[in-house]
Structures are given as C-alpha cells and as structure tokens.
Amino acid sequence: MLSKAKIIFNLQLILNIIFFIYLVLSKNYIKINYIVFSIALLILIVSLFNPKIKIFKLSSNFLEIATLPFIFRYLAINFIQYLGSLNIISLSLIGCLSCLVSFFINFPLAMLNYKKIDNWFLRLISVQALMISYELLAFPLVGNNIIDALLSYRIVDIISFFILAILILKEWKINFKWNLTIVHMNIAQALLVLLLLIFSIWLIGFNQFGNMGSTLSEAFFNWKDIIQTSLNINTTTVLKAITPSFMEEIERLFNISILLLATYKMKYKRWVATLGSAFIFSIGHWPNLLNHISLNNLSTQMITTFSMGCLFAVIYLCTGKLWLIIAVHFLNDLIGFSITNTSAYSLRMGILSNYCNGMLTNILIFILPLLAVILVLSFKKTRLLINNNIQKAIN
C-alpha cells in the first residue's frame, strides 16, 4: 500500500507532466520546459516502478533531491501565470492561490523524499537545492496590494521555509532549537560572548560605513554624521531585510546541525561546522550572477560573506540562539538596504579607499572576523562552552 505522502508525490509529478504537455501543445513554452519535463518524466517512471537495483535507486534519490524543489516551484509559478493569462479568474483569487501553492508545494518532499536521506553530504545538497529554488524562482505579482506585498517581499516564502525546516529537521531526528537553553556560563564566558556580540555589531557598521569616512575616526567608529545623512529606514527596507536574515540563518542552522552530526566523534567538529557552514553560505551567493553582478564583485562578496558566515556560526555555537544571529544578520541587511544612493557620504570615497585601490575595507572585513573566530574557537573557556552547547543541541 502506498502512503498518503507517496500518493500526493506521484500525483504532483503527474500534474507536472500534464501541464508541460499542454504548454508544448499550445506553443506557450520556453526551452527549459523540455528539461523540466524530461526530468519529471524520468523521476515519475522510476518512482512508479520502484526499481530494486541499487544504482538506479541511488541515482533516482539524488535526482529527486537535486531537482524536485526547482521543478515543483517552477510548475507552480507557470501555472499561476497561466491562470492569470486566461483572464477568467479574479486577481485576488489568483493571488490567494499563489500564496497557498507557495506554502504547500514542497510538503511532499519534506514528508517523503527528505525523510529517507541519511547521508550527510546528500542532506547538505538537498538543503541547498531547496534554498536555491526559493532564491531563483519568485511567484508573480497579481495586483492586490496585500498579496503583492506578501509575494514581493517573500513573507509567504519565509513562513513556508520555516515550517519545512522544522518538518525536515524532525524527520532527520534533529530537534529544532529557536532558543537553546544553554548551560550556565561563568563570568569569563559571558564576558567573551558579550565582547563577540559587540564586535559583530561594530563589524556591521564598519562593513557599511568604512569606505565613507573622510578620517580614520569616521571610517572605524565615528559614524553618527554618516548615519544621519545616509540612512533612510522605512517599511520597504525593513521588509527587504527580513527575508535574507530569516532564510539564510535557517539554512545555516541546517548546515551546522548536519555537519555537527557528521563529525560528532571528531575532536575538531566545531571547526568543521563553522568553516563548512560558512563555505556553503559563501558559495550560496552564486545566483547573484543572474542579477547582473560582475564576477569580480561576486568574488569579493563571496570572500567577505565567508568570514561573516564564520562569525555568525560561532555566535550560534556560543549562544545556541537562532533568533540572535537572525537579529544580527537583519541589522546588517537593514543598514545595507537603507543606505541612499544620493547622500553626500555614499557618493564619496573615504580615506580607506586610498589604500589597496579601495580594497582595504574588504580585506579587514575578511581578516578581522576570522581572527575573532580563531580566538573564540581556540580559547579554553569558550571551547568548553561550545562543546557543551553542541552536545545539548544535537542530542
């Protein structure tokens, strides 16, 4: 007997194929439809016949976790756009359908496909595939102010990804910890964690304002005038900053948890989890190439996001509080989105731009977090704190 999740999964694949056939017959298609159609058909055949040959089964599982998040979301977006082109359903109803489809489209994956993944490397790939599907594919706007806001600022995606994360982590026997109750910290440990948080907030300011200051004082800490003349915080910037801070930090929780489980018996598991999750976070920015960012700028971004990713990972390992790194990440993105392009400060190049052709700020943003991470992971008192938190978090 097939389970309910398996029946829904197969039905979803069949609907994929039917819809793609219709698109082809109606000549309302693009080249990628052939690729998506072929993969969906192959997965359906393998899934329905349930082959006993191990190599086919492994290939099928890999193909499913690597492509189905994209395929299901791609189908849903095309279907919503198709309904809109018919002009027989109200935009409000189509918008509501967009939200519902976005919310439920990947549930069969979480309850069926992701459940049976027990290899740590495949788990990392599956999380990346799910994350990239959210990054690359956005549901169309439909003309309703409230629904458009939910879709354009991806609020529905945040809720969907958050619930999927809880379901998937549960299937992998990993307890979701929004606010881990950590062991008692002594004064030295609490002071070090506090200094780490203060350093993180300073680094965010330096990252955003370092190249604007005309003096070393303005570049490194005296940002009052820059903030007053360069920042324009409003509802739009707040909503734009919410999405990456929530989704990327939930992804980081995934990656840290998977790496910790994979290296639980290793002495240096804290290093593997920190560097590994930061590396994944860094390379996860490659879709920015599709937003017409230059390869040089992308390389700089990936280098700096690696060191910032290390810092965020260590904050989580020290505190066990997901909401805290979401808040720190949110502050960084909020400032970045709020800097106006017309202010006198944002238009001018500061004193640090005279060094290394303006690369000194990026070099410092790369080196300083790594130095802080090395100190925290190496220092005996914080090492003991992190090891205790790891044991409590993944058991």
Coordinates of C-alpha atoms in Angstrom, one line a residue:
M1 CA 0.0 0.0 0.0
L2 CA 1.3 3.4 -0.9
S3 CA 1.4 6.0 1.8
K4 CA -0.6 9.2 1.5
A5 CA 2.6 11.2 1.1
K6 CA 3.7 8.9 -1.8
I7 CA 0.3 9.2 -3.5
I8 CA 0.4 13.1 -3.2
F9 CA 4.0 13.0 -4.5
N10 CA 3.1 10.9 -7.6
L11 CA 0.0 13.0 -8.3
Q12 CA 2.2 16.1 -8.2
L13 CA 4.6 14.6 -10.7
I14 CA 1.8 13.6 -13.0
L15 CA 0.3 17.1 -12.8
N16 CA 3.7 18.4 -13.8
I17 CA 3.8 16.3 -16.9
I18 CA 0.3 17.1 -17.9
F19 CA 0.8 20.8 -17.6
F20 CA 4.1 20.7 -19.5
I21 CA 2.5 18.7 -22.3
Y22 CA -0.2 21.4 -22.5
L23 CA 2.4 24.1 -22.7
V24 CA 4.1 22.4 -25.5
L25 CA 0.9 21.7 -27.5
S26 CA -0.2 25.3 -27.0
K27 CA 3.2 26.6 -28.1
N28 CA 3.3 28.6 -24.8
Y29 CA 6.7 27.4 -23.6
I30 CA 10.3 28.1 -23.3
K31 CA 13.3 25.8 -23.8
I32 CA 13.7 25.0 -20.1
N33 CA 10.3 23.3 -20.2
Y34 CA 11.8 20.4 -22.1
I35 CA 14.5 19.9 -19.5
V36 CA 12.0 20.1 -16.6
F37 CA 9.5 17.8 -18.5
S38 CA 12.2 15.2 -19.1
I39 CA 13.4 15.1 -15.5
A40 CA 9.8 15.0 -14.2
L41 CA 9.0 12.1 -16.5
L42 CA 12.2 10.2 -15.6
I43 CA 11.5 10.6 -11.9
L44 CA 7.9 9.5 -12.3
I45 CA 8.8 6.4 -14.2
V46 CA 11.5 5.4 -11.6
S47 CA 9.2 6.3 -8.7
L48 CA 6.2 4.3 -10.1
F49 CA 8.2 1.2 -10.9
N50 CA 10.3 1.4 -7.7
P51 CA 13.4 -0.3 -9.1
K52 CA 15.3 -2.8 -6.9
I53 CA 18.7 -2.2 -8.5
K54 CA 20.7 -0.2 -6.0
I55 CA 22.5 2.1 -8.5
F56 CA 19.1 3.1 -10.1
K57 CA 17.6 3.7 -6.7
L58 CA 20.5 5.9 -5.6
S59 CA 20.5 7.8 -8.9
S60 CA 16.8 8.4 -8.5
N61 CA 17.1 9.7 -5.0
F62 CA 19.9 12.1 -5.9
L63 CA 18.0 13.3 -9.0
E64 CA 14.9 13.9 -6.8
I65 CA 16.6 15.9 -4.1
A66 CA 18.7 17.9 -6.5
T67 CA 15.9 18.9 -9.0
L68 CA 12.4 18.5 -7.5
P69 CA 12.3 21.6 -5.3
F70 CA 13.0 23.6 -8.5
I71 CA 10.6 21.6 -10.7
F72 CA 7.7 21.8 -8.3
R73 CA 8.2 25.5 -7.7
Y74 CA 8.7 26.1 -11.5
L75 CA 5.4 24.3 -12.3
A76 CA 3.5 26.3 -9.7
I77 CA 4.8 29.6 -11.0
N78 CA 4.0 28.7 -14.6
F79 CA 0.5 27.5 -13.6
I80 CA -0.3 30.8 -11.7
Q81 CA 0.9 32.8 -14.7
Y82 CA -1.2 30.6 -17.0
L83 CA -4.3 31.3 -14.9
G84 CA -3.6 35.0 -15.0
S85 CA -3.4 34.9 -18.8
L86 CA -6.9 33.4 -19.1
N87 CA -8.5 36.5 -17.5
I88 CA -11.4 34.4 -16.2
I89 CA -10.4 34.4 -12.5
S90 CA -10.1 37.5 -10.3
L91 CA -6.6 38.7 -9.5
S92 CA -7.4 38.4 -5.8
L93 CA -8.3 34.8 -6.1
I94 CA -5.1 34.1 -8.2
G95 CA -3.1 35.9 -5.5
C96 CA -4.6 33.8 -2.8
L97 CA -3.9 30.7 -4.8
S98 CA -0.3 31.8 -5.3
C99 CA 0.2 32.1 -1.5
L100 CA -1.4 28.7 -0.9
V101 CA 0.6 27.0 -3.6
S102 CA 3.9 28.6 -2.4
F103 CA 3.1 27.4 1.1
F104 CA 2.3 23.8 0.3
I105 CA 4.2 22.9 -2.9
N106 CA 7.2 21.3 -1.2
F107 CA 5.5 19.5 1.6
P108 CA 5.5 16.1 -0.2
L109 CA 9.3 16.5 -0.5
A110 CA 9.7 17.1 3.2
M111 CA 7.4 14.2 4.2
L112 CA 8.7 11.6 1.7
N113 CA 11.9 12.4 -0.1
Y114 CA 13.9 14.2 2.5
K115 CA 12.8 11.8 5.2
K116 CA 14.8 8.9 3.6
I117 CA 18.1 10.9 3.2
D118 CA 20.5 9.6 5.8
N119 CA 23.8 10.6 4.2
W120 CA 25.2 13.9 5.5
F121 CA 26.5 15.0 2.1
L122 CA 23.2 14.4 0.4
R123 CA 21.5 16.3 3.2
L124 CA 23.6 19.3 2.5
I125 CA 22.8 19.1 -1.2
S126 CA 19.1 18.7 -0.6
V127 CA 19.1 21.8 1.7
Q128 CA 21.0 23.8 -1.0
A129 CA 18.6 22.7 -3.7
L130 CA 15.6 23.8 -1.6
M131 CA 17.2 27.1 -0.8
I132 CA 18.2 27.8 -4.4
S133 CA 14.7 27.1 -5.6
Y134 CA 13.4 29.8 -3.3
E135 CA 16.2 32.2 -4.5
L136 CA 15.8 31.7 -8.2
L137 CA 12.0 31.5 -8.6
A138 CA 9.5 34.1 -7.4
F139 CA 5.8 33.9 -7.7
P140 CA 4.2 36.6 -10.0
L141 CA 2.6 39.7 -8.6
V142 CA -1.2 39.8 -9.2
G143 CA -2.3 43.3 -8.5
N144 CA -3.6 43.0 -4.9
N145 CA -1.7 45.3 -2.5
I146 CA -1.7 43.0 0.4
I147 CA -1.0 39.8 -1.5
D148 CA 1.6 41.5 -3.7
A149 CA 3.4 42.6 -0.6
L150 CA 3.4 39.0 0.8
L151 CA 4.8 37.7 -2.5
S152 CA 7.2 40.5 -3.5
Y153 CA 8.8 40.6 0.0
R154 CA 8.6 36.8 0.2
I155 CA 6.8 36.8 3.6
V156 CA 4.9 33.7 2.5
D157 CA 8.2 32.1 1.5
I158 CA 9.7 32.8 4.9
I159 CA 6.8 31.0 6.6
S160 CA 6.9 28.1 4.2
F161 CA 10.6 27.7 4.5
F162 CA 10.4 27.9 8.3
I163 CA 7.8 25.2 8.6
L164 CA 9.6 23.0 6.0
A165 CA 12.8 23.4 8.1
I166 CA 11.0 22.2 11.2
L167 CA 9.5 19.2 9.4
I168 CA 12.7 18.2 7.7
L169 CA 14.8 18.5 10.8
K170 CA 12.2 16.4 12.7
E171 CA 12.4 13.7 10.0
W172 CA 16.2 13.7 10.4
K173 CA 15.9 13.4 14.2
I174 CA 17.3 16.9 14.8
N175 CA 15.5 19.0 17.3
F176 CA 14.7 22.5 16.1
K177 CA 16.1 24.9 18.6
W178 CA 14.9 28.5 18.2
N179 CA 16.3 29.5 21.6
L180 CA 18.5 26.7 23.0
T181 CA 18.7 26.7 26.8
I182 CA 22.4 26.6 27.3
V183 CA 24.4 25.5 30.2
H184 CA 25.3 28.0 32.9
M185 CA 28.0 30.4 31.8
N186 CA 30.6 31.7 34.2
I187 CA 31.6 35.4 34.2
A188 CA 34.6 34.9 31.9
Q189 CA 32.5 33.0 29.3
A190 CA 29.6 35.6 29.5
L191 CA 32.1 38.4 29.1
L192 CA 33.7 36.8 26.0
V193 CA 30.3 36.2 24.4
L194 CA 29.3 39.8 25.1
L195 CA 32.5 41.1 23.5
L196 CA 31.8 38.8 20.5
L197 CA 28.4 40.4 20.0
I198 CA 29.8 43.9 20.4
F199 CA 32.5 43.2 17.9
S200 CA 29.9 41.8 15.5
I201 CA 27.8 45.0 15.7
W202 CA 30.9 47.1 15.2
L203 CA 31.9 45.0 12.2
I204 CA 28.5 45.5 10.6
G205 CA 28.9 49.3 11.0
F206 CA 32.4 49.1 9.6
N207 CA 31.3 46.9 6.7
Q208 CA 28.6 49.5 5.7
F209 CA 30.3 52.8 6.6
G210 CA 34.1 52.1 6.5
N211 CA 34.6 53.4 2.9
M212 CA 32.6 56.6 3.6
G213 CA 34.6 58.2 6.3
S214 CA 37.0 61.0 5.4
T215 CA 39.0 60.4 8.5
L216 CA 40.1 57.2 10.3
S217 CA 37.8 58.1 13.1
E218 CA 34.8 58.3 10.8
A219 CA 35.9 55.1 9.0
F220 CA 36.3 53.0 12.1
F221 CA 33.7 54.1 14.7
N222 CA 32.6 57.8 14.5
W223 CA 29.6 57.1 12.2
K224 CA 27.0 59.5 13.7
D225 CA 27.0 62.0 10.8
I226 CA 27.2 59.3 8.2
I227 CA 24.1 57.5 9.7
Q228 CA 22.1 60.7 9.9
T229 CA 22.7 61.7 6.3
S230 CA 23.0 58.3 4.5
L231 CA 20.3 56.1 6.1
N232 CA 16.6 56.0 5.1
I233 CA 15.0 53.3 7.1
N234 CA 11.4 52.7 6.1
T235 CA 8.8 49.9 5.8
T236 CA 10.3 48.7 2.4
T237 CA 13.8 48.4 3.7
V238 CA 12.6 46.5 6.8
L239 CA 10.6 44.0 4.7
K240 CA 13.5 43.6 2.3
A241 CA 15.9 42.8 5.2
I242 CA 13.6 40.3 6.9
T243 CA 13.7 37.7 4.1
P244 CA 17.5 37.0 3.8
S245 CA 18.1 37.3 7.5
F246 CA 15.5 34.6 8.3
M247 CA 16.0 32.2 5.4
E248 CA 19.8 32.3 5.3
E249 CA 20.1 31.8 9.1
I250 CA 17.6 28.9 9.0
E251 CA 19.8 27.4 6.2
R252 CA 22.8 28.0 8.5
L253 CA 21.1 26.1 11.3
F254 CA 20.5 23.2 8.8
N255 CA 24.2 23.1 7.7
I256 CA 25.6 23.5 11.2
S257 CA 23.4 20.7 12.5
I258 CA 24.2 18.3 9.6
L259 CA 27.9 18.9 9.9
L260 CA 27.9 18.5 13.7
L261 CA 26.1 15.2 13.4
A262 CA 28.5 14.0 10.7
T263 CA 31.6 14.9 12.8
Y264 CA 30.2 14.3 16.2
K265 CA 33.0 12.0 17.3
M266 CA 35.7 14.2 15.9
K267 CA 37.8 16.4 18.1
Y268 CA 37.6 19.5 15.9
K269 CA 33.9 19.3 15.0
R270 CA 33.3 22.9 16.0
W271 CA 35.9 24.0 13.3
V272 CA 34.3 21.8 10.7
A273 CA 30.8 23.1 11.5
T274 CA 32.0 26.7 11.5
L275 CA 34.1 26.7 8.3
G276 CA 31.9 24.2 6.4
S277 CA 28.7 26.2 7.0
A278 CA 30.4 29.5 6.1
F279 CA 31.8 27.9 2.9
I280 CA 28.3 26.8 1.9
F281 CA 26.9 30.2 2.8
S282 CA 29.5 31.9 0.7
I283 CA 29.1 29.8 -2.5
G284 CA 25.3 30.1 -2.0
H285 CA 25.6 33.6 -3.3
W286 CA 26.4 32.5 -6.9
P287 CA 22.8 33.1 -8.1
N288 CA 23.7 36.8 -7.8
L289 CA 25.4 36.4 -11.2
L290 CA 21.9 36.1 -12.6
N291 CA 21.2 39.6 -11.2
H292 CA 23.9 41.0 -13.5
I293 CA 26.5 41.4 -10.8
S294 CA 30.1 41.3 -12.2
L295 CA 32.3 38.2 -11.5
N296 CA 34.8 40.5 -9.7
N297 CA 32.1 41.9 -7.4
L298 CA 30.7 38.4 -6.8
S299 CA 34.2 37.1 -5.8
T300 CA 34.6 39.9 -3.3
Q301 CA 31.1 39.3 -1.9
M302 CA 31.8 35.5 -1.5
I303 CA 35.1 36.2 0.3
T304 CA 33.6 38.6 2.8
T305 CA 30.4 36.5 3.3
F306 CA 32.7 33.5 4.1
S307 CA 34.3 35.4 7.0
M308 CA 30.9 36.9 8.2
G309 CA 29.5 33.4 7.9
C310 CA 32.2 32.1 10.2
L311 CA 31.3 34.8 12.7
F312 CA 27.6 34.1 12.6
A313 CA 28.2 30.4 13.1
V314 CA 30.4 31.0 16.1
I315 CA 27.8 33.3 17.7
Y316 CA 25.2 30.5 17.3
L317 CA 27.6 27.9 18.7
C318 CA 28.4 30.1 21.7
T319 CA 24.8 31.1 22.5
G320 CA 22.6 28.4 20.9
K321 CA 20.1 31.1 19.9
L322 CA 18.9 31.2 16.3
W323 CA 16.9 34.4 16.9
L324 CA 20.1 36.2 17.9
I325 CA 22.0 35.5 14.7
I326 CA 18.8 36.4 12.7
A327 CA 18.8 39.7 14.6
V328 CA 22.5 40.4 13.8
H329 CA 22.0 39.4 10.2
F330 CA 18.9 41.6 9.9
L331 CA 20.8 44.6 11.3
N332 CA 23.5 44.2 8.6
D333 CA 21.0 43.9 5.7
L334 CA 18.7 46.6 7.1
I335 CA 21.6 49.1 7.0
G336 CA 22.7 47.9 3.6
F337 CA 19.2 48.3 2.1
S338 CA 18.7 51.7 3.8
I339 CA 21.8 53.5 2.6
T340 CA 20.6 56.0 0.0
N341 CA 22.5 56.4 -3.3
T342 CA 22.2 60.1 -3.3
S343 CA 23.7 61.1 0.1
A344 CA 27.0 63.0 0.1
Y345 CA 28.6 60.2 2.2
S346 CA 27.5 57.3 0.0
L347 CA 28.7 59.1 -3.2
R348 CA 32.2 59.9 -1.9
M349 CA 35.1 57.5 -1.4
G350 CA 36.5 57.7 2.1
I351 CA 40.0 57.6 3.5
L352 CA 40.3 53.8 3.4
S353 CA 39.7 53.9 -0.4
N354 CA 43.2 55.3 -0.8
Y355 CA 44.7 52.0 0.2
C356 CA 44.9 48.9 -2.0
N357 CA 42.7 50.6 -4.6
G358 CA 39.8 50.7 -2.2
M359 CA 40.2 47.0 -1.1
L360 CA 41.4 47.7 2.4
T361 CA 37.9 47.6 3.9
N362 CA 37.2 44.3 2.3
I363 CA 40.5 42.9 3.4
L364 CA 39.8 43.9 7.0
I365 CA 36.2 42.6 6.8
F366 CA 37.7 39.3 5.8
I367 CA 40.6 39.1 8.2
L368 CA 39.1 40.6 11.4
P369 CA 36.1 38.2 11.8
L370 CA 38.4 35.2 11.1
L371 CA 40.8 36.4 13.8
A372 CA 37.9 36.7 16.2
V373 CA 36.6 33.2 15.2
I374 CA 40.0 31.6 15.7
L375 CA 40.3 33.2 19.2
V376 CA 36.9 32.1 20.3
L377 CA 37.2 28.5 19.0
S378 CA 40.7 28.2 20.5
F379 CA 40.2 29.8 23.9
K380 CA 39.7 27.1 26.5
K381 CA 36.7 28.6 28.3
T382 CA 34.7 29.3 25.1
R383 CA 35.8 25.9 23.7
L384 CA 34.2 24.2 26.7
L385 CA 31.1 26.3 26.4
I386 CA 30.7 25.5 22.6
N387 CA 31.3 21.8 23.2
N388 CA 28.6 21.7 25.9
N389 CA 26.2 23.6 23.6
I390 CA 26.9 21.2 20.7
Q391 CA 26.2 18.2 22.9
K392 CA 22.9 19.7 24.1
A393 CA 21.9 20.9 20.6
I394 CA 22.2 17.7 18.7
N395 CA 21.3 15.1 21.3

